Coordinates of N, CA and C in Angstrom, one line a residue:
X1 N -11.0 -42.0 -6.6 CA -11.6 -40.7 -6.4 C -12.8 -40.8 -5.4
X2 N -12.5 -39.8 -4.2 CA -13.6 -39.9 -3.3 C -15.2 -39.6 -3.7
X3 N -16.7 -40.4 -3.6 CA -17.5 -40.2 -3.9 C -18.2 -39.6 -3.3
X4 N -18.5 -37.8 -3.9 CA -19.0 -37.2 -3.1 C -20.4 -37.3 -2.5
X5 N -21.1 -37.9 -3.2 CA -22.5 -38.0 -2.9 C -22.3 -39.2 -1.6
X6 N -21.7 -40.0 -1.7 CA -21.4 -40.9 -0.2 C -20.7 -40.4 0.8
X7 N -20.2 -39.6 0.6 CA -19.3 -39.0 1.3 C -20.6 -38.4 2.8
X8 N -21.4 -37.7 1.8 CA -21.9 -36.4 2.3 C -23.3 -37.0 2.7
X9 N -23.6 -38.3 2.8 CA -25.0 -39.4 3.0 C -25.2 -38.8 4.4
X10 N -26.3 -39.6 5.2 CA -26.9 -39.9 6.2 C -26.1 -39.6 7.5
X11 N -24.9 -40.7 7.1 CA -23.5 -41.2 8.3 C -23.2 -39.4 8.5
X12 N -22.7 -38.8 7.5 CA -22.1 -38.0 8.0 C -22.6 -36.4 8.6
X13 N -24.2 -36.8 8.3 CA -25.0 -35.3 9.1 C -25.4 -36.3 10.1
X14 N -25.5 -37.6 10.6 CA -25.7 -38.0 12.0 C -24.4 -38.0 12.9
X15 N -23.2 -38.1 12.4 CA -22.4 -37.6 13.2 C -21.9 -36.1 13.5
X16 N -22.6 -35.5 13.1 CA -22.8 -33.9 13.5 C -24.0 -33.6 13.4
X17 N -24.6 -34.0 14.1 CA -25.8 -33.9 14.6 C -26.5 -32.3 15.0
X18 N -25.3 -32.1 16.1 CA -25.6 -31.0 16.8 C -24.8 -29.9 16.1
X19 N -24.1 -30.1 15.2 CA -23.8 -28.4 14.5 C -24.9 -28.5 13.8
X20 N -25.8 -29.6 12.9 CA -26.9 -29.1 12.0 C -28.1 -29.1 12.6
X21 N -28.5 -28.8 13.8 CA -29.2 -28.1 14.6 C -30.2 -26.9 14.1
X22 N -31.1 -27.0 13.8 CA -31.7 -26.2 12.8 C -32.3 -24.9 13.7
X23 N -32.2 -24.7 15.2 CA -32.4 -23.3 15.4 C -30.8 -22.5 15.2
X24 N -30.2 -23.2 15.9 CA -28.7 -22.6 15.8 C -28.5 -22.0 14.3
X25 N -28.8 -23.2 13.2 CA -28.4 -22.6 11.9 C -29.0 -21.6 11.4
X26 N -30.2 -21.8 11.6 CA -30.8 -20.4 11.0 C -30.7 -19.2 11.9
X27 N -30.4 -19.0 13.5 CA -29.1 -18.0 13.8 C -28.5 -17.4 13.1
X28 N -27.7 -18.0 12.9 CA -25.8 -18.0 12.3 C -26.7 -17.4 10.9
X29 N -27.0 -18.0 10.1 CA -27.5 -17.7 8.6 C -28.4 -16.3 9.0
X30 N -29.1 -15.9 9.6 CA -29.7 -14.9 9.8 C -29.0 -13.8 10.1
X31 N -27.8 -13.3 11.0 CA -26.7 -12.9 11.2 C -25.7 -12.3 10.0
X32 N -25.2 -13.5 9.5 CA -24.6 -13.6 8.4 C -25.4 -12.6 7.5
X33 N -26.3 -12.9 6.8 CA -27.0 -12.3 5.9 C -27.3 -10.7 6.4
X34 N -27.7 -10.3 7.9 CA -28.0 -8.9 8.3 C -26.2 -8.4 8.1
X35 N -25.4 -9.4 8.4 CA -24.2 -8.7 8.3 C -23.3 -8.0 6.8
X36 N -24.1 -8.9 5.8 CA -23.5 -8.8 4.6 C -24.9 -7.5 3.8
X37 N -26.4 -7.4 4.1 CA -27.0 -6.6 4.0 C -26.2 -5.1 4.6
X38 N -26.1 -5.1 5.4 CA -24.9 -4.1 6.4 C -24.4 -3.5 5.6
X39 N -22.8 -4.3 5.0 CA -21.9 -3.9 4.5 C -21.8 -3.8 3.1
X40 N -23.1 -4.3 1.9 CA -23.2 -4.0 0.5 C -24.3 -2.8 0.7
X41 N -24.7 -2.5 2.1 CA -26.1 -1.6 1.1 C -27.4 -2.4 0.8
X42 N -27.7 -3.4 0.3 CA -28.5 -3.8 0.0 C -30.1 -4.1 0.6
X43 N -30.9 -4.6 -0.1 CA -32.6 -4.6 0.8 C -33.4 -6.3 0.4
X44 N -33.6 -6.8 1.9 CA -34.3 -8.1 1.2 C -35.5 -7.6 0.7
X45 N -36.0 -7.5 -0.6 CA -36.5 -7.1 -1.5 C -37.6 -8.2 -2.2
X46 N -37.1 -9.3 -1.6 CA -38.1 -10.4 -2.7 C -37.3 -10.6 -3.6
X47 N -38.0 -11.4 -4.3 CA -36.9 -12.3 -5.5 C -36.7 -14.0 -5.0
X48 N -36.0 -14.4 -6.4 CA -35.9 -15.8 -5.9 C -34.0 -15.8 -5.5
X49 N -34.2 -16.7 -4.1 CA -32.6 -17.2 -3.4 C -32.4 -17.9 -3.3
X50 N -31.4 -18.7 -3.3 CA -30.8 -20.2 -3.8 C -30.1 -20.4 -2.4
X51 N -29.7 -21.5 -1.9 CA -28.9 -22.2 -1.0 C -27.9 -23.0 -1.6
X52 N -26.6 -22.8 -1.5 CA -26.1 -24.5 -1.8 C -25.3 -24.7 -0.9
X53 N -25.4 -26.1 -1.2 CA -25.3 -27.0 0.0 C -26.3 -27.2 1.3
X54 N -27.7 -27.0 0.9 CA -28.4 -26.6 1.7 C -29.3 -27.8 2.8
X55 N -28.4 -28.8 2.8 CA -28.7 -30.2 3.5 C -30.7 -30.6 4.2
X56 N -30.8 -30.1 4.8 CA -32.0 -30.7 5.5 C -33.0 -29.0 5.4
X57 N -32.5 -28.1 4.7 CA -33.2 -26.6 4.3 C -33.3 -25.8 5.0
X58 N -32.6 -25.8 6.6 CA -32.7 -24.8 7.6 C -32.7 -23.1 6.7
X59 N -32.1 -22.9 5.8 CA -31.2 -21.8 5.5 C -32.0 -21.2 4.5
X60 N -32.8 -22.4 3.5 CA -33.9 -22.2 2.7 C -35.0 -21.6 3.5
X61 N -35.4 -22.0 4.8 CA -36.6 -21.2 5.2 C -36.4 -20.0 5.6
X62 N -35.1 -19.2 5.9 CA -34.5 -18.1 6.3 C -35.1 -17.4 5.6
X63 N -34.5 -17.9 4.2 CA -34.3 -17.1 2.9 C -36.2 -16.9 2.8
X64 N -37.0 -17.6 2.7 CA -38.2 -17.4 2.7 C -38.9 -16.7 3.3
X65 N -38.5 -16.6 5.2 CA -39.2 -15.4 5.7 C -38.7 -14.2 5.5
X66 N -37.7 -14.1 4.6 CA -36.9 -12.9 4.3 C -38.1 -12.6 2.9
X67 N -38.8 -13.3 2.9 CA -39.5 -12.5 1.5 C -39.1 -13.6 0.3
X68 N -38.0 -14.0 0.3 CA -38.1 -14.6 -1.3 C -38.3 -16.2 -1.4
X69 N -38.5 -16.0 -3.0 CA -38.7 -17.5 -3.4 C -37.6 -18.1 -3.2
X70 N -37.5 -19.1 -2.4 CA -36.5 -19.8 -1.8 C -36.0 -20.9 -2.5
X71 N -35.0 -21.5 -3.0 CA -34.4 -22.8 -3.5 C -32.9 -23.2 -2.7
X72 N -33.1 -24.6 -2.5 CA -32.1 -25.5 -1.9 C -31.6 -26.4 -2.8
X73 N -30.2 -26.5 -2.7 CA -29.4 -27.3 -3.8 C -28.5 -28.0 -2.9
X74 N -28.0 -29.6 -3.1 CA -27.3 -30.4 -2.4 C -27.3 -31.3 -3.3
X75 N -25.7 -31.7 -3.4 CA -25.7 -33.3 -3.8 C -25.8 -34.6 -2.6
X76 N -26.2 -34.4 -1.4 CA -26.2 -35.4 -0.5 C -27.6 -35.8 -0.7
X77 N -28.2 -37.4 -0.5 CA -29.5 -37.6 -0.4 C -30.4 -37.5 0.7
X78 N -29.3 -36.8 2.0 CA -29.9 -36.4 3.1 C -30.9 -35.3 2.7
X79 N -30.9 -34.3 1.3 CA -32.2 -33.5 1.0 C -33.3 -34.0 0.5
X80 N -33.4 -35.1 0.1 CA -34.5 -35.8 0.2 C -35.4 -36.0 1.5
X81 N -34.9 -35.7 2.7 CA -35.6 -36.4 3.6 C -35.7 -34.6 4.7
X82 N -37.1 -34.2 4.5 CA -37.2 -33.2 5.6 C -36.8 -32.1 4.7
X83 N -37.4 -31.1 5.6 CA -37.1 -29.2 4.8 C -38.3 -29.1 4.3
X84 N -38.0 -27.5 4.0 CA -39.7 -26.7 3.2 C -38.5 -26.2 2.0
X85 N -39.9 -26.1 1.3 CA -39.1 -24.8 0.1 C -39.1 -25.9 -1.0
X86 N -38.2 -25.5 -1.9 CA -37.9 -26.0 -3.7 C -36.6 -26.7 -3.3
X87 N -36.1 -28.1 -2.8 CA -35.2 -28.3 -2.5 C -34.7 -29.5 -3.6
X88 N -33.5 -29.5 -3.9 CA -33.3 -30.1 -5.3 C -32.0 -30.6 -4.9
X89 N -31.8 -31.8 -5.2 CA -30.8 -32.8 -5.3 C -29.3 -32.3 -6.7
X90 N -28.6 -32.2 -6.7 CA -27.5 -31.2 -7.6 C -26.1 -31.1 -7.7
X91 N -25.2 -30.5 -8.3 CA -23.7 -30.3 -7.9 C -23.5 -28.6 -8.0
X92 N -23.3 -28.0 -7.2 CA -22.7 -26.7 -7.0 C -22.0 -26.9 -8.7
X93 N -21.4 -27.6 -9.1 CA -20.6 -27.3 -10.4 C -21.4 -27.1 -11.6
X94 N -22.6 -27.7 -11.2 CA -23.5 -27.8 -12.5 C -24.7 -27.6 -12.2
X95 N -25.1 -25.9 -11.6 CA -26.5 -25.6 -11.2 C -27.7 -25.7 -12.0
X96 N -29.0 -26.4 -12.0 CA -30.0 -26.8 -12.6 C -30.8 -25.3 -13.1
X97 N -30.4 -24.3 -13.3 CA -31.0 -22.6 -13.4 C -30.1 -22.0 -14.6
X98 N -31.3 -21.4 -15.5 CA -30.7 -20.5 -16.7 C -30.1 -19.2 -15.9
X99 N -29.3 -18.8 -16.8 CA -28.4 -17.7 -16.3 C -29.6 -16.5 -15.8
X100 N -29.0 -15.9 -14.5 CA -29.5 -14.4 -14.3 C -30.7 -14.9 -13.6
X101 N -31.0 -16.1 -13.4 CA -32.1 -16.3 -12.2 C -32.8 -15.9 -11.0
X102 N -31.5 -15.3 -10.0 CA -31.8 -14.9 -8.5 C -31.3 -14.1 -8.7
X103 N -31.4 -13.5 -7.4 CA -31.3 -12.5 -6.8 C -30.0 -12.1 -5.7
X104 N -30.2 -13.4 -4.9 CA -29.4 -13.9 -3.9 C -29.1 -15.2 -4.0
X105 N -27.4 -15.5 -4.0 CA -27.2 -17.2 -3.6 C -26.3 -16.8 -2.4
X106 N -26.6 -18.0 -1.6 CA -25.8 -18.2 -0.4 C -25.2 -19.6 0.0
X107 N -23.9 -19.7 0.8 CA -23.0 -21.1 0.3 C -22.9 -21.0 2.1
X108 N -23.0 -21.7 3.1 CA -22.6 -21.6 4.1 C -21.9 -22.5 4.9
X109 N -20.8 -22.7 4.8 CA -19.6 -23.5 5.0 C -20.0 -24.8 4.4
X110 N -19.6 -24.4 3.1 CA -19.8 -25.3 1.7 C -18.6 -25.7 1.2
X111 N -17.9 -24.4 0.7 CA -16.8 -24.3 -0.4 C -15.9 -25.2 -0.2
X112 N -15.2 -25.1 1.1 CA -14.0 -26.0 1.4 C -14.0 -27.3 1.6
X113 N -15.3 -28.1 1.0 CA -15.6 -29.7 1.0 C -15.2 -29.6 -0.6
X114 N -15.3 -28.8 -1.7 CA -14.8 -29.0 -2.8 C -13.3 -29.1 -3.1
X115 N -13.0 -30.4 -4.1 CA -12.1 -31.1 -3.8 C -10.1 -30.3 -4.4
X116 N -10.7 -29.3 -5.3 CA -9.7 -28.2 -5.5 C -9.5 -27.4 -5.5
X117 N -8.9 -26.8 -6.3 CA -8.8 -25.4 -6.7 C -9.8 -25.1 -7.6
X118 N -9.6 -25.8 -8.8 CA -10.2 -25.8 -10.2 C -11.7 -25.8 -10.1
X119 N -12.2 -26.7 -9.4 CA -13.4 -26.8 -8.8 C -14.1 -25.9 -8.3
X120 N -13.6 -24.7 -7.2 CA -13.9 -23.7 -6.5 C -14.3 -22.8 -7.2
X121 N -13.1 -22.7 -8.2 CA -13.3 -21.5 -9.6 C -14.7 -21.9 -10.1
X122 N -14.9 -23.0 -10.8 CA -16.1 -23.3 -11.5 C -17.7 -23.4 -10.5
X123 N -17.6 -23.9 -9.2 CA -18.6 -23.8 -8.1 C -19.0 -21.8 -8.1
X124 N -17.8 -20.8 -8.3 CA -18.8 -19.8 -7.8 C -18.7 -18.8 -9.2
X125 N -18.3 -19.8 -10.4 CA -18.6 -19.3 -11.2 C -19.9 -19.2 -11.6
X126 N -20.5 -20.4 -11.4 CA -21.6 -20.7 -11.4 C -22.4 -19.9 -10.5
X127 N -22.2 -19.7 -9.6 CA -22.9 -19.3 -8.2 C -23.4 -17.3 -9.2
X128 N -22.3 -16.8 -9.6 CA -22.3 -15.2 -10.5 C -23.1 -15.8 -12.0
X129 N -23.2 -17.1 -12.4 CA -23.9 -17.1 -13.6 C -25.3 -16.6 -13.8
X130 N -25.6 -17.2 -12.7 CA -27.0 -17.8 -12.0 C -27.4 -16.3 -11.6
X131 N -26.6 -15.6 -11.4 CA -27.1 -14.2 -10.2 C -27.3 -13.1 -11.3
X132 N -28.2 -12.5 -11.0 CA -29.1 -11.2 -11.9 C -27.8 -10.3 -12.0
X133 N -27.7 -9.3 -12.5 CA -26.7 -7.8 -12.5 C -27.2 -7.4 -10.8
X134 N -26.1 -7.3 -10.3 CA -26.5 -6.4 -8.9 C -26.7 -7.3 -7.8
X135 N -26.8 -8.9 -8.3 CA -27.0 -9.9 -7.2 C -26.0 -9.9 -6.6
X136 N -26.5 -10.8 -5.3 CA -25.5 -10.8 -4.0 C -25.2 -12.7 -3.4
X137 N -23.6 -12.5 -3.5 CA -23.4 -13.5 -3.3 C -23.2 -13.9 -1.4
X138 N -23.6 -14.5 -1.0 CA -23.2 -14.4 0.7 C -22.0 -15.8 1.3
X139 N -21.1 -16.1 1.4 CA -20.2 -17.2 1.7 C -20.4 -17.0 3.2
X140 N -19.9 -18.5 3.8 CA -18.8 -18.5 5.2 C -18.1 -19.7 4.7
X141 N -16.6 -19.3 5.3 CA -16.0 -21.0 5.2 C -14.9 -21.0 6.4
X142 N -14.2 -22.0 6.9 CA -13.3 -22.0 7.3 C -12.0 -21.9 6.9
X143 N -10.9 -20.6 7.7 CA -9.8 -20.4 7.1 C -8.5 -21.1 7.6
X144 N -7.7 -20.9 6.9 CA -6.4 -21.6 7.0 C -5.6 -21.5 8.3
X145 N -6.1 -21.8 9.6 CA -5.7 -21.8 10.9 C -5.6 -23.0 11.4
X146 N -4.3 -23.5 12.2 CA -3.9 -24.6 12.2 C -5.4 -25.6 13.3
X147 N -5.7 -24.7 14.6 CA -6.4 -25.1 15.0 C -7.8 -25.7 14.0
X148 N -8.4 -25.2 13.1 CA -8.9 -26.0 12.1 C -8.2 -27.0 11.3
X149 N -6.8 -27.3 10.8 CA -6.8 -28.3 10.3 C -6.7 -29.6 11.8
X150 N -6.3 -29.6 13.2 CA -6.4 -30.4 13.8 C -8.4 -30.7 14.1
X151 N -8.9 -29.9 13.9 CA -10.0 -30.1 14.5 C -10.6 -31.1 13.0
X152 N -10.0 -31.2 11.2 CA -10.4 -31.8 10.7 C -10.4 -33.1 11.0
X153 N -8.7 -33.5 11.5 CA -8.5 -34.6 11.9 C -9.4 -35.1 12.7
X154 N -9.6 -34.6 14.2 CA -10.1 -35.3 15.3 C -11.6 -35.7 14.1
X155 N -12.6 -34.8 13.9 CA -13.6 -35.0 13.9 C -14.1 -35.6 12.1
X156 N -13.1 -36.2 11.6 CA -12.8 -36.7 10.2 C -13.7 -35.9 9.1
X157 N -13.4 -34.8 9.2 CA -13.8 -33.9 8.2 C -13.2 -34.2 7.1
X158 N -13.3 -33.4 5.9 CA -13.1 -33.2 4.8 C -13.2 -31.8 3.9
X159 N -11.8 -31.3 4.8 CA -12.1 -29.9 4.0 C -10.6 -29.6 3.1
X160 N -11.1 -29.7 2.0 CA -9.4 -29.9 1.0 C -9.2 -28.2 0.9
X161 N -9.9 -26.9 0.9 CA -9.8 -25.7 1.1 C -9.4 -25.0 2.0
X162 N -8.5 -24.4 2.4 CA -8.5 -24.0 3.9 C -7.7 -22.9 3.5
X163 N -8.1 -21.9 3.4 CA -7.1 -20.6 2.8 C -7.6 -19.4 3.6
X164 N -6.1 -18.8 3.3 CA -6.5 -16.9 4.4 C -7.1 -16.2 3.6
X165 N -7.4 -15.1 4.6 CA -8.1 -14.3 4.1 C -7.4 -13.4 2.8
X166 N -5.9 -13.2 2.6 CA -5.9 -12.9 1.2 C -6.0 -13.5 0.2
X167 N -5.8 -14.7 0.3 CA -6.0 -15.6 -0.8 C -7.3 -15.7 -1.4
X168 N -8.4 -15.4 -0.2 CA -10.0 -15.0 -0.8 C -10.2 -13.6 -1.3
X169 N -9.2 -12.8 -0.8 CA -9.4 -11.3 -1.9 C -9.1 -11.2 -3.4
X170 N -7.5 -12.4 -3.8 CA -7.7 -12.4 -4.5 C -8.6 -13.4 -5.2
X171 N -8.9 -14.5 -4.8 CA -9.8 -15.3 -5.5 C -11.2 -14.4 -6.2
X172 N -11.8 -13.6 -5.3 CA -13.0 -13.0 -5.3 C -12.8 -12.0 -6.3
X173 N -11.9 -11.7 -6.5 CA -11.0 -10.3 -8.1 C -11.4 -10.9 -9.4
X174 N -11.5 -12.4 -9.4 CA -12.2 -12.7 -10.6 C -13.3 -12.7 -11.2
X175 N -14.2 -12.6 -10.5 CA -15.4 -12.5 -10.5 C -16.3 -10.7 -10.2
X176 N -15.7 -10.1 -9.2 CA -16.2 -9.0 -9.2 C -15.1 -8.0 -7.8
X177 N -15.1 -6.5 -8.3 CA -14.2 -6.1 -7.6 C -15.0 -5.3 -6.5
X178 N -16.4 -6.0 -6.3 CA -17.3 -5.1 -5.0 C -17.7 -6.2 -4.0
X179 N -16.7 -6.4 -3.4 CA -17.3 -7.4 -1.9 C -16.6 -7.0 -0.7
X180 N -17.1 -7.4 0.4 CA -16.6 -7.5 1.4 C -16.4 -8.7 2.8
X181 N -15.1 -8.7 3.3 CA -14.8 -9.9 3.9 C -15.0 -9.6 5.1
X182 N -15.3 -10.4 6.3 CA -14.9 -10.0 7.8 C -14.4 -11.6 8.3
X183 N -13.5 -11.5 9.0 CA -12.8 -12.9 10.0 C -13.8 -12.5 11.3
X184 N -13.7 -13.8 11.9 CA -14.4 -14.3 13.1 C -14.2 -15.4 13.7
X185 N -14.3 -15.3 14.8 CA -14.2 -16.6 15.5 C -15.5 -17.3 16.5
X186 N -15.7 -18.4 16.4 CA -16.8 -19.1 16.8 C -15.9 -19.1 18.8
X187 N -17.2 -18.7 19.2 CA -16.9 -18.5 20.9 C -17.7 -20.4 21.3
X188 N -16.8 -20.6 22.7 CA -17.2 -22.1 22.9 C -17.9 -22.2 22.9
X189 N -19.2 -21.6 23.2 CA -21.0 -22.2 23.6 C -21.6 -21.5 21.9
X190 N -20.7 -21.8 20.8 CA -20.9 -21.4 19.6 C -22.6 -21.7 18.9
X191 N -22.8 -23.4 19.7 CA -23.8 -23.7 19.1 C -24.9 -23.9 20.1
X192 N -25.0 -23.2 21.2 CA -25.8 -23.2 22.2 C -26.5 -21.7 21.9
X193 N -27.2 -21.0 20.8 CA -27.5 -19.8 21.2 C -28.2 -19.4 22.3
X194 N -28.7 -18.3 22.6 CA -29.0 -18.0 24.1 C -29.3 -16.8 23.9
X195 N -30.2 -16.4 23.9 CA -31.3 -15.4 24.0 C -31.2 -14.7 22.4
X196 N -31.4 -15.6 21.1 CA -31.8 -15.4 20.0 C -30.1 -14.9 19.5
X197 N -29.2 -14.9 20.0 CA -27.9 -14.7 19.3 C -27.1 -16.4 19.5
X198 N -25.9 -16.0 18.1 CA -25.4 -17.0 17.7 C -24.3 -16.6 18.2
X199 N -23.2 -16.9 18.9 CA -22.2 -16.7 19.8 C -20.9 -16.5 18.6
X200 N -20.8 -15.6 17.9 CA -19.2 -15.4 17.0 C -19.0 -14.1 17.5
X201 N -17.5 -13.9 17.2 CA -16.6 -12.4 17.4 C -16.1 -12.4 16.3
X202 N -16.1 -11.0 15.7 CA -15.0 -10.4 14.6 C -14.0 -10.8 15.3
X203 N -12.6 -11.0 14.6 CA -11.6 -11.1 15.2 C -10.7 -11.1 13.8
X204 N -9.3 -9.8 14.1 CA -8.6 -10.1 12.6 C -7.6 -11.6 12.7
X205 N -7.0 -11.8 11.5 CA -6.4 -13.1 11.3 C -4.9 -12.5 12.0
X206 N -4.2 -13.4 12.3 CA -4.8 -15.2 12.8 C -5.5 -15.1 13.3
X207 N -6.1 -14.7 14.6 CA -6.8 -15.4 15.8 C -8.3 -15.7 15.1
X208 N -9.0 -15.4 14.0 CA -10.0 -15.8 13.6 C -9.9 -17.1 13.0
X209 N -11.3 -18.2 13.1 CA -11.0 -19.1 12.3 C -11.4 -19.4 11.2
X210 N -12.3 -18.6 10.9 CA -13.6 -18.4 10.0 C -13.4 -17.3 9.4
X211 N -14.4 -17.2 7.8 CA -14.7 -16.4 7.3 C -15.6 -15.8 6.6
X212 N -16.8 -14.6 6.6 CA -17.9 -14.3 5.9 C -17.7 -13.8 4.9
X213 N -18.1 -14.0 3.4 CA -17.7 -12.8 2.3 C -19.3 -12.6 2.0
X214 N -19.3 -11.5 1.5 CA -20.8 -11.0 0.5 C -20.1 -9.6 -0.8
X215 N -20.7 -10.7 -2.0 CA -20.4 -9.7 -3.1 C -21.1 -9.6 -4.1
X216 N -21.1 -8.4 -4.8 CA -22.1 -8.1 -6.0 C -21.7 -8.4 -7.1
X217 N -22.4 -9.3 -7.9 CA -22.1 -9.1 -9.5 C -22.6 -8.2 -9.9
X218 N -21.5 -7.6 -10.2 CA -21.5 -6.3 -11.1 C -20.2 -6.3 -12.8
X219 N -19.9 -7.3 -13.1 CA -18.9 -7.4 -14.2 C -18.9 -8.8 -14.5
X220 N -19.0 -8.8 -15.7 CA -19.1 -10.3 -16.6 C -18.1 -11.4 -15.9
X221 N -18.1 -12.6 -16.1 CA -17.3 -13.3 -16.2 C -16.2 -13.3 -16.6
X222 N -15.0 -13.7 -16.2 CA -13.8 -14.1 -17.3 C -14.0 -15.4 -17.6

């Protein structure tokens, strides 16, 4: 069984160096979040928001000039080294917080490094345990487009998830029946922003490679 906490060390945020680029990310994450504020209605209001997978905390300080008490969660020991905020060493499967804690959690091309199905289920079950009545969940991940699985190859990723966008409607039915999805695709100079924007287009599937969800707990658990 692959070790994820090795997996996810030093080696492999120095050879992507430049996607974890910390103006670019907090871009994209800023975006992301006005886009899912957008489409629930919602108001950054304050409160405490969680990160997972939140590597070196770009996304944790977002969340902070947005007003709230910020927390970062990773099992890689690259969070140890650098970032602001409450950043905590962790497993998305087993979050360190009593139920109904935040406000807002946010996962940003996280999900699909977890290694199943079964796993995914319990990662955002957790993610709705943790979240107050009314909280907001915000995702991106990469979807099931072939050009993504060749690009896992070249650049030896590890993404065992790679599913369309129905398969996340129904996934997302278990947990709550108030979210919203949009497909997109990352434009070439993706990670070069340029006058304060992050370079993605809506685009419906196929031609998208990606995808944003944001949803409310509003109904218990199954």
């Amino acid at each position: 069984m692959v070790n994820m906490e090795e997996l996810y060390g030093e080696e492999y945020f120095a050879r992507r160096k430049r996607a974890f680029e910390g103006g670019a990310v907090k871009i994209f994450a800023l975006e992301v979040l006005e886009w899912a504020r957008g489409s629930l209605g919602f108001k950054f209001e304050g409160g405490r928001a969680l990160d997972i997978g939140c590597a070196h905390g770009y996304v944790v300080e977002v969340l902070a000039q947005l007003g709230y008490e910020s927390y970062g969660v990773d099992i890689s020991p690259i969070i140890t080294k650098g970032g602001e905020g409450f950043l905590l060493r962790a497993s998305w499967l087993n979050l360190p917080f009593p139920p109904e804690s935040f406000s807002l959690v946010t996962s940003f091309e996280v999900i699909e490094h977890l290694p199943n199905l079964e796993a995914a289920y319990q990662a955002v079950k957790e993610a709705f345990r943790i979240l107050k009545p009314g909280g907001i969940f915000v995702f991106t991940t990469p979807l099931n487009h072939p050009l993504n699985k060749l690009s896992d190859k070249i650049h030896r990723e590890h993404h065992n998830l790679l599913w369309n966008i129905e398969a996340w409607r129904v996934f997302l039915q278990h947990f709550t029946q108030t979210f919203h999805l949009n497909s997109f695709l990352f434009l070439p100079l993706a990670r070069f922003p340029v006058k304060g924007r992050f370079h993605w287009v809506r685009l419906p599937p196929p031609l998208a490679r990606h995808l944003m969800g944001a949803a409310i707990k509003e109904t218990k658990l199954k």
